[in-house]
CSV table of C-alpha atoms in Angstrom, one decimal:
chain,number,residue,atom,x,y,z
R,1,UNK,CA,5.4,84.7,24.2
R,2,UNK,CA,6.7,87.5,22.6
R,3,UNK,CA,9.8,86.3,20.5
R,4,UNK,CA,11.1,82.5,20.1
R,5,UNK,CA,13.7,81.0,18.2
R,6,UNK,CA,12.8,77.9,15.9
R,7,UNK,CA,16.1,77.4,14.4
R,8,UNK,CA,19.5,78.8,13.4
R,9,UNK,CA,17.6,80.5,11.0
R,10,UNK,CA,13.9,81.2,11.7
R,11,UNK,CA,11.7,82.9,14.1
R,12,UNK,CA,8.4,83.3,15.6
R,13,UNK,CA,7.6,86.6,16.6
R,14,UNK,CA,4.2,89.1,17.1
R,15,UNK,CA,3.1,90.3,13.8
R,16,UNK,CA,1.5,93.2,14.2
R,17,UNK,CA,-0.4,96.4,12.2
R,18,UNK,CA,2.7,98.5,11.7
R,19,UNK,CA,3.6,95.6,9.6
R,20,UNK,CA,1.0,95.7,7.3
R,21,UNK,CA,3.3,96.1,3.9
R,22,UNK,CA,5.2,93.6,4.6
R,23,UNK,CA,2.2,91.5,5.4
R,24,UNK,CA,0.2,92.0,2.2
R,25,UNK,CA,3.4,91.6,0.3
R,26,UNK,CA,3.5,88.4,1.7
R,27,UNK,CA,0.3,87.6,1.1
R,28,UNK,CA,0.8,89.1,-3.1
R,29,UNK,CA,3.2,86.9,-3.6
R,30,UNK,CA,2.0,83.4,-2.1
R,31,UNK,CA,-1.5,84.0,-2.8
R,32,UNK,CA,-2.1,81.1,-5.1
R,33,UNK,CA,-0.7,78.7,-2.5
R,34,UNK,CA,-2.9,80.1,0.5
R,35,UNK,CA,-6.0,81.1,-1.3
R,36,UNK,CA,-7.4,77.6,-1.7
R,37,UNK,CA,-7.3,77.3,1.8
R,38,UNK,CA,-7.7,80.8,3.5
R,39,UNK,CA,-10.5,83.5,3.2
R,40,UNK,CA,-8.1,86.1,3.9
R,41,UNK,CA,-5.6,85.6,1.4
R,42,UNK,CA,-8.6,86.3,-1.3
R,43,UNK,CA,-9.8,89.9,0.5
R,44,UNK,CA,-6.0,90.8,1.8
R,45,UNK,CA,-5.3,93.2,-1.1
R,46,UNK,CA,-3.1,96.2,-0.3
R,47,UNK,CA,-1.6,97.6,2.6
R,48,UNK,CA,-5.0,98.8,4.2
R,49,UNK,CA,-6.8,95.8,4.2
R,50,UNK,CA,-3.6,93.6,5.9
R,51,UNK,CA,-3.4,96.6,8.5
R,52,UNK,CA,-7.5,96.1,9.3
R,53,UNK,CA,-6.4,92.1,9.4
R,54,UNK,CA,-3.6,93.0,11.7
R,55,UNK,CA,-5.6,94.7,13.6
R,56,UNK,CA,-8.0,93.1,14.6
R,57,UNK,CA,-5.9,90.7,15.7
R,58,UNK,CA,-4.2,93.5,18.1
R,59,UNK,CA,-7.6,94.0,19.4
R,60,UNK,CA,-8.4,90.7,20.0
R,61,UNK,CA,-5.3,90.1,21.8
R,62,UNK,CA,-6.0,93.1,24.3
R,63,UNK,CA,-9.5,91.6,25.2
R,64,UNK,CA,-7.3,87.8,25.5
R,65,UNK,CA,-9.2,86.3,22.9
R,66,UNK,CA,-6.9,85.7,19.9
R,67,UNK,CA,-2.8,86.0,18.7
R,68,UNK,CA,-1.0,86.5,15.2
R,69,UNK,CA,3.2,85.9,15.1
R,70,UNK,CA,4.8,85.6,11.7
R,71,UNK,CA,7.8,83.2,10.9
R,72,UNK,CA,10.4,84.6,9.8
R,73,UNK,CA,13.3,83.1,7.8
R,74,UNK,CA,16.7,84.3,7.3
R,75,UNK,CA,14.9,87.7,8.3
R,76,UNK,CA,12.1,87.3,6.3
R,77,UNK,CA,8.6,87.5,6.9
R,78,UNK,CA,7.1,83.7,5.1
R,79,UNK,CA,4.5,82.5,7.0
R,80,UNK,CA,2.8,82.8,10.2
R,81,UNK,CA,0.3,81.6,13.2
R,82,UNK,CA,-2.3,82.4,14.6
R,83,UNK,CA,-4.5,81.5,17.9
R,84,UNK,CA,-7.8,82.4,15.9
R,85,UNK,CA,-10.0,81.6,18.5
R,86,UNK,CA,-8.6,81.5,22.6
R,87,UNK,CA,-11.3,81.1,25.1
R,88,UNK,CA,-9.3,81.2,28.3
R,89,UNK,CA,-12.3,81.0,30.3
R,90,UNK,CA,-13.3,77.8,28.6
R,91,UNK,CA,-9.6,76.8,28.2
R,92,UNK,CA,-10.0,76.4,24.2
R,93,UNK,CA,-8.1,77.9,21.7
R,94,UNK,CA,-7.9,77.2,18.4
R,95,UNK,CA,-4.5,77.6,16.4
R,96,UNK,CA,-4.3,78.3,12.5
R,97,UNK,CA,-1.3,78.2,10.1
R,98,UNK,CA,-0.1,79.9,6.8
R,99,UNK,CA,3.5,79.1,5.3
R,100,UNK,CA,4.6,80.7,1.7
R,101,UNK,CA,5.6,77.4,-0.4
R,102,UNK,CA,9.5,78.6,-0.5
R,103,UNK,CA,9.6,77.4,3.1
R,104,UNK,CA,7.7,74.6,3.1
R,105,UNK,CA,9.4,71.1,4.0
R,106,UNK,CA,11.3,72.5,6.7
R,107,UNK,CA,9.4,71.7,9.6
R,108,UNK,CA,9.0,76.1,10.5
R,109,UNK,CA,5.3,75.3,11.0
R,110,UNK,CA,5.7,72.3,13.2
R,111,UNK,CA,8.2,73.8,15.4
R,112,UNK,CA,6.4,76.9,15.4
R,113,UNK,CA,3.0,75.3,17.1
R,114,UNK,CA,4.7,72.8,19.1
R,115,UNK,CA,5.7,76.2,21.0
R,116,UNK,CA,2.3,77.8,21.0
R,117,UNK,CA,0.9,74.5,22.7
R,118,UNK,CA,3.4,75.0,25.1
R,119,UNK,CA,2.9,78.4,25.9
R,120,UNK,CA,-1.3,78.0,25.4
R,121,UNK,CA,-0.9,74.7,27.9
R,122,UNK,CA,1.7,75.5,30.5
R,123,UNK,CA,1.8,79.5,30.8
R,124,UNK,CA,-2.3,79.9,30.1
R,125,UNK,CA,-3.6,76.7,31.8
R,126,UNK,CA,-5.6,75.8,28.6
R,127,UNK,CA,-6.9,72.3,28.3
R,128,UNK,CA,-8.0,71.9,24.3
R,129,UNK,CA,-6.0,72.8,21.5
R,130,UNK,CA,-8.3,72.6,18.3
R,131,UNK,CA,-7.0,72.4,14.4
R,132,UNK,CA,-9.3,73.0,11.9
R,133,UNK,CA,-8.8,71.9,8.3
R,134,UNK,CA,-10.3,70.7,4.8
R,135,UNK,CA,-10.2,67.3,4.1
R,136,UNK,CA,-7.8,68.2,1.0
R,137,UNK,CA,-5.3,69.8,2.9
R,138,UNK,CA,-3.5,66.5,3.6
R,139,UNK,CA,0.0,69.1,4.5
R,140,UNK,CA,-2.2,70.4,7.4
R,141,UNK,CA,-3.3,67.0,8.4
R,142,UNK,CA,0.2,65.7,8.7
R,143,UNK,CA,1.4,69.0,11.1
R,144,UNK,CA,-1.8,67.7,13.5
R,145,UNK,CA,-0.6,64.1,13.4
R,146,UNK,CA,2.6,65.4,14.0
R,147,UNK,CA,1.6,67.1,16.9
R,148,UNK,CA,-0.3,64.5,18.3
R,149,UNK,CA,-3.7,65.8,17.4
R,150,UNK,CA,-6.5,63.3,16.9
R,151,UNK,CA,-9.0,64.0,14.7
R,152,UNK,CA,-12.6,64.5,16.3
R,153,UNK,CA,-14.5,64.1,13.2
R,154,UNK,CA,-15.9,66.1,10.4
R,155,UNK,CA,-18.0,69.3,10.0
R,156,UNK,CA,-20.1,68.9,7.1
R,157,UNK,CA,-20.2,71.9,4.2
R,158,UNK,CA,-19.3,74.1,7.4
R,159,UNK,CA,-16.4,76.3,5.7
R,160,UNK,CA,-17.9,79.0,3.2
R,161,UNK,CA,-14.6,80.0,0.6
R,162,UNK,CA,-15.2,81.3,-3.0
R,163,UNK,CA,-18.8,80.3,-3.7
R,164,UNK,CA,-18.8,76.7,-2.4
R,165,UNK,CA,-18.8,74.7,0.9
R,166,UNK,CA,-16.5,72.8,2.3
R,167,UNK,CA,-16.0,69.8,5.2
R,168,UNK,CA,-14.1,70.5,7.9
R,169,UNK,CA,-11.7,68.2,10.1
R,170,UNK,CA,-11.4,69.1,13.6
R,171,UNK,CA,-9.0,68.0,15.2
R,172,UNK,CA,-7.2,68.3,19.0
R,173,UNK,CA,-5.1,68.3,21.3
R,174,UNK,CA,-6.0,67.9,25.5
R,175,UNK,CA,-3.6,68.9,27.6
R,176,UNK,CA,-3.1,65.8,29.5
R,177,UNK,CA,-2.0,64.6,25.7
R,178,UNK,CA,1.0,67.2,25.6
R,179,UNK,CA,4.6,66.0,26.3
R,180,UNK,CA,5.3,67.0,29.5
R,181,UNK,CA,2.4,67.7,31.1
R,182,UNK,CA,1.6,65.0,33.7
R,183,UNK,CA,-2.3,63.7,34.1
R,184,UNK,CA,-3.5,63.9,37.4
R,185,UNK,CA,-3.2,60.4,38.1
R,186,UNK,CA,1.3,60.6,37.3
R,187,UNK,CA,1.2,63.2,39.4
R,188,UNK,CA,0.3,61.6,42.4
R,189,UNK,CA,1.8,57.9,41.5
């Protein structure tokens, strides 16, 4: 997946290290709305350190074992996703979001994974898609139930961010559960 359109007016596209500055500009400006939730948007500073983010998100894609896009709106670069884990030997990936707050309510994010599940199910065979979240990020919880997601359960004081510890939801997403994929049962009935 290297480009898809999510509306009239948005996009999902590869973000990667060239566009660093507009990346850490990005994060400058919505950093009080991510940094409750994200490590990153507390050690993305400048230019440099969004190019080492980028990057290593370049490298993981060459070795098949991770993905950044951004989302763009009206040509603008205001959130993005990421496959921050993808295991296609296992067939488990694990997708994260960001979205600056002028774009929330729109349903970019929504849209945006619906089409990484289909690419991560039907293009790369994988079975599980995971969401991770805090139990306070009731936004994030609503994109999973959106999505279909069930919540597995809860990772206690697993997530390390500013000084303290937080729970973590997991939640997913089998394959057999997307719309459109048949279980191997409808496919021979």
């Amino acid at each position: 997946m290297l480009f898809r359109s999510l509306t009239e007016r948005a996009t999902l596209h590869p973000l990667e290290p060239w566009q660093a500055a507009e990346f850490a500009a990005l994060v400058d400006r919505a950093r009080p709305h991510l940094a409750p939730w994200l490590p990153w948007a507390r050690s993305i500073t400048d230019q440099a350190s969004a190019h080492e983010f980028l990057q290593r998100y370049a490298d993981a894609q060459a070795r098949d074992t991770g993905r950044i896009y951004g989302l763009r709106l009206d040509g603008n670069l205001v959130g993005g996703t990421l496959f921050r884990v993808f295991n296609a030997v296992s067939g488990v990936c694990e997708i994260g979001v960001w979205l600056a707050p002028e774009a929330e309510g729109q349903g970019l994010i929504t849209r945006a994974v619906e089409a990484m599940i289909d690419w991560a199910v039907h293009e790369r065979g994988m079975s599980r898609i995971e969401w991770l979240t805090v139990p306070a990020n009731h936004r994030s919880q609503a994109v999973a139930r959106r999505l279909g997601m069930r919540r597995d359960g809860v990772l206690r004081q697993a997530f390390p961010l500013g000084g303290e510890r937080y729970d973590v939801e997991v939640w997913s997403l089998l394959a057999a559960e997307w719309r459109g994929v048949a279980t191997p049962s409808e496919a021979t009935t």
